[in-house]
Coordinates of C-alpha atoms in Angstrom, one line a residue:
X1 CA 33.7 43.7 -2.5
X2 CA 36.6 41.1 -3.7
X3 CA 35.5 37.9 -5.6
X4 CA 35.3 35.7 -2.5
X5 CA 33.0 37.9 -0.7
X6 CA 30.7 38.2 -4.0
X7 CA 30.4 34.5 -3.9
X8 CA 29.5 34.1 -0.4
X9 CA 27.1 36.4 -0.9
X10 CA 25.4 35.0 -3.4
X11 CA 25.5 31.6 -2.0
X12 CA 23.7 32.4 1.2
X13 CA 21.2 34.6 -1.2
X14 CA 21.0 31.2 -3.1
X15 CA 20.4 29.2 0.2
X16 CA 17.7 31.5 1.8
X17 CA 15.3 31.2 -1.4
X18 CA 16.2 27.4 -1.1
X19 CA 15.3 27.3 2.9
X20 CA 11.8 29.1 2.2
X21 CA 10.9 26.4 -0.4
X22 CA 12.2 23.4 2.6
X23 CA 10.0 25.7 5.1
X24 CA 6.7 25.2 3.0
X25 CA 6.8 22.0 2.5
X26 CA 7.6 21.3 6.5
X27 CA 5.0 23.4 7.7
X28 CA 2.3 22.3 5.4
X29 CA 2.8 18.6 7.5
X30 CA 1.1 20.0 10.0
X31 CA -0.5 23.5 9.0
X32 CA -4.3 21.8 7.9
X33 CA -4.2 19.5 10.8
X34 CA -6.0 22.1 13.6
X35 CA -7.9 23.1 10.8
X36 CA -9.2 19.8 10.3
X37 CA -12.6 19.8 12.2
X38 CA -13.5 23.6 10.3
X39 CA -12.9 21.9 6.9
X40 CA -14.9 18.7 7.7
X41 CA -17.8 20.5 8.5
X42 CA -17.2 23.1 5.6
X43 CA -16.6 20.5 2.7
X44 CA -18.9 18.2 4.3
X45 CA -16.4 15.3 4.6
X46 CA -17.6 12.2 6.5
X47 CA -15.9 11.2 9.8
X48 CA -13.6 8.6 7.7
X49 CA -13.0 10.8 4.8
X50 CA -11.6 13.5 7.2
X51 CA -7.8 11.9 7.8
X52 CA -7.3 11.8 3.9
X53 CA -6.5 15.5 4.1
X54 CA -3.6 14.5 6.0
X55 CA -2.7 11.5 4.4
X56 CA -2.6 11.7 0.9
X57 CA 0.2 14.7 1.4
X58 CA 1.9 12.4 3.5
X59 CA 1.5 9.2 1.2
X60 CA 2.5 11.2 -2.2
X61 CA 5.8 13.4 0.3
X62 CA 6.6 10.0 1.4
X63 CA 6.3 7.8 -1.6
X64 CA 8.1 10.0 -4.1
X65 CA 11.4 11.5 -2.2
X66 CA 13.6 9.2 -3.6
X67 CA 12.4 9.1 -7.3
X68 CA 12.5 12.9 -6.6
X69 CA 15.6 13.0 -5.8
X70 CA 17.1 10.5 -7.8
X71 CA 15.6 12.5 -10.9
X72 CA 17.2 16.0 -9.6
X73 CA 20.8 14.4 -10.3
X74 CA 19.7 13.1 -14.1
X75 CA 18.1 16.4 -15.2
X76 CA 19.2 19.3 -13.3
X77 CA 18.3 19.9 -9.8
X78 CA 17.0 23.7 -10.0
X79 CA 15.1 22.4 -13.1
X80 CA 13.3 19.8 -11.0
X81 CA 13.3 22.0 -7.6
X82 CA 11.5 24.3 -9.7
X83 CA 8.8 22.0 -11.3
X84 CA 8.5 20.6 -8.3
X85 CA 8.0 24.1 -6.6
X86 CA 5.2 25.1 -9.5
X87 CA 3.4 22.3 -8.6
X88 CA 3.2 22.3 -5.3
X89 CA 1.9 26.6 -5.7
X90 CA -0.3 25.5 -7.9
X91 CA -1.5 22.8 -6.2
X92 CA -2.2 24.7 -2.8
X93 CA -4.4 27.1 -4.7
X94 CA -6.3 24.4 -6.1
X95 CA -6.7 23.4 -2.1
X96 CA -7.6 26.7 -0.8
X97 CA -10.6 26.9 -4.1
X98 CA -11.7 23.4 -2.9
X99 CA -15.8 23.1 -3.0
X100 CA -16.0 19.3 -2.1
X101 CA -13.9 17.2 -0.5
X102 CA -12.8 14.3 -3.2
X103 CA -11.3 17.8 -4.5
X104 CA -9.4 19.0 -1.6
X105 CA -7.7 15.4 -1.3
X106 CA -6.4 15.5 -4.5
X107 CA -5.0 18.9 -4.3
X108 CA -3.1 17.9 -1.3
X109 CA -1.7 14.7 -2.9
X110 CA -0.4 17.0 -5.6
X111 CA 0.5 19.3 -3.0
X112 CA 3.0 16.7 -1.3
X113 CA 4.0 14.9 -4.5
X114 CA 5.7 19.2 -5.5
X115 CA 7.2 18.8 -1.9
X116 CA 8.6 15.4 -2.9
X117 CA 10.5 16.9 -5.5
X118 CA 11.7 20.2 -4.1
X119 CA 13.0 18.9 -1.1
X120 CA 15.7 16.2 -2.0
X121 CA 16.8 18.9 -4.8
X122 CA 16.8 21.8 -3.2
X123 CA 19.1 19.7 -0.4
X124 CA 21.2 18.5 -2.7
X125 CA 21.8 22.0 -4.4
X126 CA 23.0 23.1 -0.8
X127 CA 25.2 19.9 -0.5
X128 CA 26.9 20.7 -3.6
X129 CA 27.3 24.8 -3.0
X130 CA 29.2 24.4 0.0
X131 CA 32.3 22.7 0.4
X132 CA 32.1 19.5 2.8
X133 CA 33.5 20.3 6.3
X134 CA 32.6 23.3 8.6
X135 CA 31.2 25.4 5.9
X136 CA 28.5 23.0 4.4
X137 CA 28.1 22.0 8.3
X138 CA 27.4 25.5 9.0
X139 CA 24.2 25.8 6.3
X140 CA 22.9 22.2 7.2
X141 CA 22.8 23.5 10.9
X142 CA 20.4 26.2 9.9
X143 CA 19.0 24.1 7.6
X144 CA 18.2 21.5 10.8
X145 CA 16.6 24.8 12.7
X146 CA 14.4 25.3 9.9
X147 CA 13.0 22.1 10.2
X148 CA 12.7 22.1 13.6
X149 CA 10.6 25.5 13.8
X150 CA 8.2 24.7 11.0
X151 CA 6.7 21.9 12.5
X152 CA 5.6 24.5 15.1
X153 CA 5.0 27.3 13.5
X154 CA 2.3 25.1 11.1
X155 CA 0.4 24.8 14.3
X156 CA 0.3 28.3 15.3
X157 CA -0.1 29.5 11.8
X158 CA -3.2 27.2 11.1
X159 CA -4.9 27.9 14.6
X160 CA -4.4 31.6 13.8
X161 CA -5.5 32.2 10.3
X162 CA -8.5 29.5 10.5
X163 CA -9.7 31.1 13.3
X164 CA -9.3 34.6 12.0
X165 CA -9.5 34.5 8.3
X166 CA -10.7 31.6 7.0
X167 CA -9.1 27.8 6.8
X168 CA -8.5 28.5 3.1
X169 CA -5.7 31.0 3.5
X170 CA -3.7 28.1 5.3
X171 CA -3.3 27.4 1.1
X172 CA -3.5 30.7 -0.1
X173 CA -0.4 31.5 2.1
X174 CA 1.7 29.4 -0.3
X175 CA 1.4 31.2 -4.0
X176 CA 2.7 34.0 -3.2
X177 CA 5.6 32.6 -1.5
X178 CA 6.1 29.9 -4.1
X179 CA 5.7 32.5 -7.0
X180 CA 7.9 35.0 -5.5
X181 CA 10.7 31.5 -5.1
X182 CA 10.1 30.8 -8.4
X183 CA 11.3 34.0 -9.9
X184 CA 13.8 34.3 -7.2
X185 CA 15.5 31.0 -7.8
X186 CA 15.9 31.4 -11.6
X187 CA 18.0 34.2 -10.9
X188 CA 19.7 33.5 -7.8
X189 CA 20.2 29.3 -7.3
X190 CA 23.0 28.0 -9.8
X191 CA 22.0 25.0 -11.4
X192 CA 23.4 22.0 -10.5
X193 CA 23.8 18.9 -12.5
X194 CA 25.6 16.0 -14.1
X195 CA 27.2 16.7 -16.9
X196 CA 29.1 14.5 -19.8
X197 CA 27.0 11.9 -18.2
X198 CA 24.7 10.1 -20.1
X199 CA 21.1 10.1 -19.0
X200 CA 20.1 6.7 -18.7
X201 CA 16.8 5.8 -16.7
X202 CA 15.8 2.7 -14.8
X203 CA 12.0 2.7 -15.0
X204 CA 11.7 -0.8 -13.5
X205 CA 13.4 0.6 -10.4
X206 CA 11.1 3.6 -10.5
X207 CA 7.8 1.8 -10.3
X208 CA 8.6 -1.2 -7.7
X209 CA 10.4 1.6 -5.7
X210 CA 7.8 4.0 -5.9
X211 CA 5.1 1.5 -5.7
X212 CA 6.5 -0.4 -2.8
X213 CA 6.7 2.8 -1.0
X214 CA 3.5 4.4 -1.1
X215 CA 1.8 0.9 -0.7
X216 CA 3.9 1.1 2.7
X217 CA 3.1 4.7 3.7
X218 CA -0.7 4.0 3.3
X219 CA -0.6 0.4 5.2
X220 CA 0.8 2.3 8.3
X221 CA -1.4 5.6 8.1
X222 CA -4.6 3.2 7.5
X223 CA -3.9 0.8 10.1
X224 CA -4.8 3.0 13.1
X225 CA -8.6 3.2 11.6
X226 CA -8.8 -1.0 10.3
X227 CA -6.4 -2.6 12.4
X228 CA -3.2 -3.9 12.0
X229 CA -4.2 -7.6 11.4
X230 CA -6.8 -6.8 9.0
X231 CA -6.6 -8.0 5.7
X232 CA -6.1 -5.0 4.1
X233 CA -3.4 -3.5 6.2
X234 CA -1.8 -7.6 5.8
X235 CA -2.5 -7.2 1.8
X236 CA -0.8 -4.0 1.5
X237 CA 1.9 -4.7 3.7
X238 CA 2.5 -8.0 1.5
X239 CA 2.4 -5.8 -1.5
X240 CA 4.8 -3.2 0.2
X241 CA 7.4 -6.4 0.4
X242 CA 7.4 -7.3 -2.2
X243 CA 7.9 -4.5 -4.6
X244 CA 10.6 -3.6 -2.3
X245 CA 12.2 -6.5 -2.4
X246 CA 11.9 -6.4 -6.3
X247 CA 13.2 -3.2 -6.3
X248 CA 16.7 -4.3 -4.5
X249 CA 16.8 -7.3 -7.1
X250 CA 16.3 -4.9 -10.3
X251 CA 19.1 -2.3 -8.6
X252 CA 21.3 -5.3 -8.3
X253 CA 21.2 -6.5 -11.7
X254 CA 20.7 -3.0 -13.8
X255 CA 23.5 -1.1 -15.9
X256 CA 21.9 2.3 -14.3
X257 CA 19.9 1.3 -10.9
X258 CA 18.0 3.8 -10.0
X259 CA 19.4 3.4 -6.3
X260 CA 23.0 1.8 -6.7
X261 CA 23.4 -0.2 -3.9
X262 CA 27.0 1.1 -3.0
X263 CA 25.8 4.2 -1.6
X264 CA 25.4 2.1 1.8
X265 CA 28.9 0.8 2.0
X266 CA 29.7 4.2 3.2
X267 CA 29.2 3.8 6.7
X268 CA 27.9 7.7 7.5
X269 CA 24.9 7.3 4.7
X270 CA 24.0 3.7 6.6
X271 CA 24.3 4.9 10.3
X272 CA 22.3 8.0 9.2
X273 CA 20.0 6.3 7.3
X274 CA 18.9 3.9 10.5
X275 CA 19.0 6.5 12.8
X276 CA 16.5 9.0 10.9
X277 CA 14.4 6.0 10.7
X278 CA 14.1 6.1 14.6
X279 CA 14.6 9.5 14.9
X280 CA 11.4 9.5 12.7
X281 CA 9.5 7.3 14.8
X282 CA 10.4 8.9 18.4
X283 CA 10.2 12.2 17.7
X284 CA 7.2 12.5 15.4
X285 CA 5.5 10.2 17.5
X286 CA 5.8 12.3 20.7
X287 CA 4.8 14.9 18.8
X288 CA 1.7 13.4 18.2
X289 CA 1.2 11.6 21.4
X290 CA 1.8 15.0 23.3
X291 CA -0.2 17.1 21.0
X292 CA -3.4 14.7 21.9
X293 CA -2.9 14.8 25.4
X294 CA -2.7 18.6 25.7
X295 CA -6.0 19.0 24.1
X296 CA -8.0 15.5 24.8
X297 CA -6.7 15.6 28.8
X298 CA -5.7 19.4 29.7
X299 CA -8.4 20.7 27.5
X300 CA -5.8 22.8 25.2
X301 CA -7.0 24.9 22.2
X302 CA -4.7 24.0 19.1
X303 CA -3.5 27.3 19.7
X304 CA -2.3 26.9 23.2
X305 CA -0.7 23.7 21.6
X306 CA 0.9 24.9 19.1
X307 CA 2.6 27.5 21.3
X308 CA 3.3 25.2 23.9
X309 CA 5.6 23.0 21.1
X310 CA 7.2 26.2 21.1
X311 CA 9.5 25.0 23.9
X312 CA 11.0 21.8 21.8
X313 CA 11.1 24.5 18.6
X314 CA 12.8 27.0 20.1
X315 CA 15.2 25.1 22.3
X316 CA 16.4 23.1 19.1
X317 CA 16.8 25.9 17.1
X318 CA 18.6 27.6 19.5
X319 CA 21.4 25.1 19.4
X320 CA 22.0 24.4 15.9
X321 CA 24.7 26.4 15.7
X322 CA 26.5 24.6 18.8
X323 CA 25.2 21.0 17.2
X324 CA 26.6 22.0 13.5
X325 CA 30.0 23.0 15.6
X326 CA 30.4 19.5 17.7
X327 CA 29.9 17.6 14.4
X328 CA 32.8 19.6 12.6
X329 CA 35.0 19.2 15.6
X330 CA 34.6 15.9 16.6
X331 CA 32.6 14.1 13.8
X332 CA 28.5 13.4 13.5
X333 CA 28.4 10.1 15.5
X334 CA 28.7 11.1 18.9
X335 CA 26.4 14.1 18.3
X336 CA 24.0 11.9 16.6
X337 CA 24.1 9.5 20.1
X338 CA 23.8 12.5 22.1
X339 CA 20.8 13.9 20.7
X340 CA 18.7 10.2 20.7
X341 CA 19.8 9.8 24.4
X342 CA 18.7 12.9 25.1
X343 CA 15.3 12.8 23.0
X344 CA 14.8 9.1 24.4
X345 CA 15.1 10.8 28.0
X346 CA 12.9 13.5 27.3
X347 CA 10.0 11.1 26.1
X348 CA 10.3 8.9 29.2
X349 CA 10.3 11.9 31.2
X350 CA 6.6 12.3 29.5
X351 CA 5.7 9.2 31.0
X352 CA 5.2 10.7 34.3
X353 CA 2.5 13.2 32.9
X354 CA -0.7 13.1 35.5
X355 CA -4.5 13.6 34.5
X356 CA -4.6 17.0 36.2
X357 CA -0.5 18.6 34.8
X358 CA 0.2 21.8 34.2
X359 CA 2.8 23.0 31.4
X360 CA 5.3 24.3 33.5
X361 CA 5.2 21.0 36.3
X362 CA 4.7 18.5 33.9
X363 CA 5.5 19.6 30.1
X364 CA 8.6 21.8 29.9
X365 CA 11.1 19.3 31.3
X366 CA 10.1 17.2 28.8
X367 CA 9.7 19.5 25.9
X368 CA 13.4 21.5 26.6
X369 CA 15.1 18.2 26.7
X370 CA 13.8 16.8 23.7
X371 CA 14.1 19.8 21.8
X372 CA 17.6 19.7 23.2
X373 CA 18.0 16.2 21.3
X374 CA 16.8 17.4 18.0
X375 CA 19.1 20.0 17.8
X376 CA 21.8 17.5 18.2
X377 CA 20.1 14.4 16.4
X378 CA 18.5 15.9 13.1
X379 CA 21.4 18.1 12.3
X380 CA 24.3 15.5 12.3
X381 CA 22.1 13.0 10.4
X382 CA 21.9 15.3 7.9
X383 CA 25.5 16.1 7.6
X384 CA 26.6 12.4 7.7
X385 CA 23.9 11.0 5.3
X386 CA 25.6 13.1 3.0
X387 CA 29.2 12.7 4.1
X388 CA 31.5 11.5 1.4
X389 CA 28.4 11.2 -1.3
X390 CA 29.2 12.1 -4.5
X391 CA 28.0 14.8 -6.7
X392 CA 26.5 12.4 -9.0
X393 CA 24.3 10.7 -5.9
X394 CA 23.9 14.3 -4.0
X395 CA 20.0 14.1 -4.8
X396 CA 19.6 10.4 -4.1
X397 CA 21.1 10.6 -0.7
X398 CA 18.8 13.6 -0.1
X399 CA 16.3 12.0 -1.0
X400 CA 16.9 8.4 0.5
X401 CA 17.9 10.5 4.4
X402 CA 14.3 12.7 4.1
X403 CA 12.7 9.2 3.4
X404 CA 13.9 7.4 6.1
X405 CA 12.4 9.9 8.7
X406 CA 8.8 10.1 7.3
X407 CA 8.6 6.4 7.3
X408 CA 10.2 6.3 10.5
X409 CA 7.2 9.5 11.6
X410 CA 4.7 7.4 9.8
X411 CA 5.3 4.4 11.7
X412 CA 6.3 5.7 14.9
X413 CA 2.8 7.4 14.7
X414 CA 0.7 4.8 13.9
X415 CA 2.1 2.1 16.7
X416 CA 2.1 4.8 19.5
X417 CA -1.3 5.7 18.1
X418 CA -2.9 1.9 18.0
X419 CA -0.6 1.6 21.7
X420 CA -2.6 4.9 23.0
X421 CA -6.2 3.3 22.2
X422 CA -5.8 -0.3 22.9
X423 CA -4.9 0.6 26.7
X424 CA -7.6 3.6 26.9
X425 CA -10.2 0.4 26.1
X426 CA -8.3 -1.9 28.8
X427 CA -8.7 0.8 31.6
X428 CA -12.3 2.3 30.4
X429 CA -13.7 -1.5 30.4
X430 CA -11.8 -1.8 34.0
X431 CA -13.7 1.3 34.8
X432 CA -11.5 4.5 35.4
X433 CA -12.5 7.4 34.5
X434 CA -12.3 9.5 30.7
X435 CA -9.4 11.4 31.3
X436 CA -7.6 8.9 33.5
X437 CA -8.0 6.2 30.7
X438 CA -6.6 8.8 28.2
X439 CA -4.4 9.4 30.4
X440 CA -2.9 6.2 30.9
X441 CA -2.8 5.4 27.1
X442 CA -0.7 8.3 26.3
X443 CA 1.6 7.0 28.8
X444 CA 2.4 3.9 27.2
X445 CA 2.5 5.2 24.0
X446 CA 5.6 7.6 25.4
X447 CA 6.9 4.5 26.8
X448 CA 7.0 3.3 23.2
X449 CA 8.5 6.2 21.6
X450 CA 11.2 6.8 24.2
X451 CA 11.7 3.2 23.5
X452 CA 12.2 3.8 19.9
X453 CA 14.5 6.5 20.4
X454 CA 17.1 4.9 22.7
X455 CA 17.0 1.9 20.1
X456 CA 19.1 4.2 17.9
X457 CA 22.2 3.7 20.3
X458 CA 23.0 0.3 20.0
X459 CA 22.2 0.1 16.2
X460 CA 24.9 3.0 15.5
X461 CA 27.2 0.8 17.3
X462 CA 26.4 -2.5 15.4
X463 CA 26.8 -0.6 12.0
X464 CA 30.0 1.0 13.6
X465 CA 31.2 -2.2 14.5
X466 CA 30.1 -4.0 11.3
X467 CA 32.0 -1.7 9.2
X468 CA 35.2 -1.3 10.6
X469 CA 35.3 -5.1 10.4
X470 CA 34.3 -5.1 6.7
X471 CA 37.3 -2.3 6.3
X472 CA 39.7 -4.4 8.1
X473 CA 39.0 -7.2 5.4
X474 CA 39.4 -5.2 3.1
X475 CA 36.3 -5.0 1.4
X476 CA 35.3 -1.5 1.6
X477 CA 37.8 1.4 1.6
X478 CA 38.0 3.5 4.6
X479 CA 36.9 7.0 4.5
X480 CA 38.3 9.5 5.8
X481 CA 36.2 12.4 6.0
X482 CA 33.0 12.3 8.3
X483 CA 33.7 9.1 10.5
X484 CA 31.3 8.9 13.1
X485 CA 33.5 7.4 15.5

């Protein structure tokens, strides 16, 4: 075997012990939540308790990407993908040994605050092992699948092992995997890292970033159960603002910000940026809106859910490859439009679902063509939020793109979630039936995240059209590699 081949080799060997670590933290989104009603009557958690199972992995994921990944490019990104990775093994044993629930919550914040710092390293130690073009387009396309599937495959994996073994294998699952990563990825990922650079740290940045985000993330996934005009949900929403808006002052003014601001002149990292955000809140939120409707109207198990998502899973991974192709030939905007407008279309398609539906007559339309759009949405944000970035910003921008779509899934949840019940209580007072109420509420809550989705079009073309008139003055330089136009 020549040189060339050797170090192909070994970078694919390097990327599949990196994938498995991105799988785990994807599918442990949505692997506890069919277990849900088994552990609440296990740990004995009160009906209000019950969502922080969910939440706090999504509040600690969420609230920590972009410190994670801004610290990946300071100290070494296999360094921190590998803390990151101990934690989060460690953290799901602690979950599956759970005796009350206080303890399980914490385990699963700890849980998604290891995810928050493996994923933006491990994505930036792919960004920076493959050259940019068709080769690093190639391993972000199955990177994209992976995501895609293991959404789904945490939905038949938890129906399947809580109902045959026992919902704390849904955590046990992970330490082997993670240990076996571990040892694999000391050997086989290079490390990747800055150096001759100082280390210089922005701690003010850090906190108002961090704060402002996880203050955010909890407003939104609280305000389905207090309401969004309550004084908590306003209080934290304040807070959320301003921290955030500290934050953009401190970067602004610091000798090493934490997030320099000039990683959004570059007009692929914005676009992509603003897109995952609504690609966050459309697809996440049909998710959600369609997973209720199969088991609150058609009377699904969350097994029969789970493999019903199969369709949008399997569809999407099924054309990465030709999604990862179009980007290289043609560039990531136009991929990135088709995929919304075809995501968009699927949701409203799912307006149209009846009380009494079938899969096949009512579901798969829906779920092909949106899985369709995924396949060409996710995988050319991904390659154009990290188009023309930097090794020195490689983790940030991971970090920054996976933040962007689970606030955007955070939010699109929680509005099609509060749009779902407030018009189930407008029909059930006007006196239709159960399932026709429910029925009616889901519908308008795909209304909304079809809505969201299609929303993504014009804003690519205003930042489009806002940067090509900032180049034309001048002010930022135009890049060549990875337009989206």
């Amino acid at each position: 075997m020549n040189t060339a081949s050797s170090t192909e080799v070994h970078r694919w060997r390097a990327f599949a012990v990196l994938a498995v670590c991105y799988f785990m933290t994807i599918v442990d989104l949505t692997i506890v939540n069919v277990a849900l009603p088994t552990i609440g009557r296990k740990l004995h958690f009160s009906e209000s308790n019950l969502q922080w199972v969910v939440t706090a992995y999504a509040l600690t994921f969420g609230g920590f990407l972009l410190l994670g990944g801004r610290a990946a490019d300071l100290l070494g990104r296999r360094r921190i993908m590998m803390i990151g990775l101990g934690l989060f093994t460690a953290a799901s044993l602690g979950a599956g040994l759970a005796n009350s629930d206080g303890f399980l919550i914490a385990m699963r914040g700890l849980q998604g605050l290891g995810a928050a710092v493996v994923l933006p390293a491990a994505l930036s130690i792919v960004m920076n092992m493959f050259s940019e073009g068709a080769e690093r387009n190639k391993a972000l396309g199955v990177w994209g699948g992976i995501g895609a599937l293991g959404a789904t495959v945490g939905l038949i994996t938890g129906g399947l092992v809580t109902r045959y073994v026992g919902w704390q294998y849904i955590f046990f699952l992970n330490a082997p995997i993670g240990v076996a990563a571990l040892l694999l990825a000391r050997r086989i990922v290079p490390e990747s890292r800055l150096f001759g650079v100082r280390r210089r740290f922005d701690p003010l940045g850090a906190v108002s970033v961090t704060g402002g985000l996880l203050a955010l993330v909890y407003a939104i996934s609280d305000a389905t159960q207090v309401g969004w005009s309550s004084a908590r949900t306003v209080g934290l929403l304040s807070a959320s603002a301003v921290l955030l808006a500290a934050f953009l002052v401190v970067e602004s003014r610091v000798e090493a910000p934490l997030m320099p601001l000039r990683i959004f002149r570059m007009r692929t990292v914005a676009a992509a940026n603003a897109v995952g955000l609504l690609l966050g809140g459309s697809f996440f939120g049909f998710v959600f809106v369609g997973t209720l409707y199969m088991q609150q109207v058609l009377g699904y198990s969350a097994l029969q859910t789970g493999v019903a998502w199969l369709a949008t899973s399997l569809t999407s991974l099924a054309l990465a490859g030709l999604s990862q192709k179009l980007v290289t030939r043609i560039s990531a905007g136009p991929v990135m439009a088709l995929g919304m407008a075809l995501i968009g279309g699927g949701i409203l398609w799912a307006t149209q679902v009846p009380v009494h539906g079938h899969f096949w007559a009512s579901l798969a339309g829906p779920f092909f063509v949106a899985g369709a759009g995924g396949a060409f949405s996710f995988i050319p944000i991904s390659i154009g939020g990290l188009t023309g970035v930097a090794e020195r910003d490689a983790g940030l921008a991971s970090g920054l793109l996976n933040t962007s779509q689970q606030l955007g899934g955070a939010l699109g949840v929680a509005i099609a979630s509060t749009v779902a019940a407030t018009h189930l209580k407008t029909l059930a007072v006007g006196g239709d039936a159960t399932s026709a109420a429910l029925t009616g509420g889901f519908q308008w809550a795909f209304w909304v995240c079809g809505a969201i989705a299609l929303l993504a079009l014009p804003a690519t073309a205003v930042l489009l059209r806002r940067s090509r008139a900032t180049e034309i003055e001048g002010a930022v330089p135009a890049l060549e590699v990875g337009e989206l136009d």
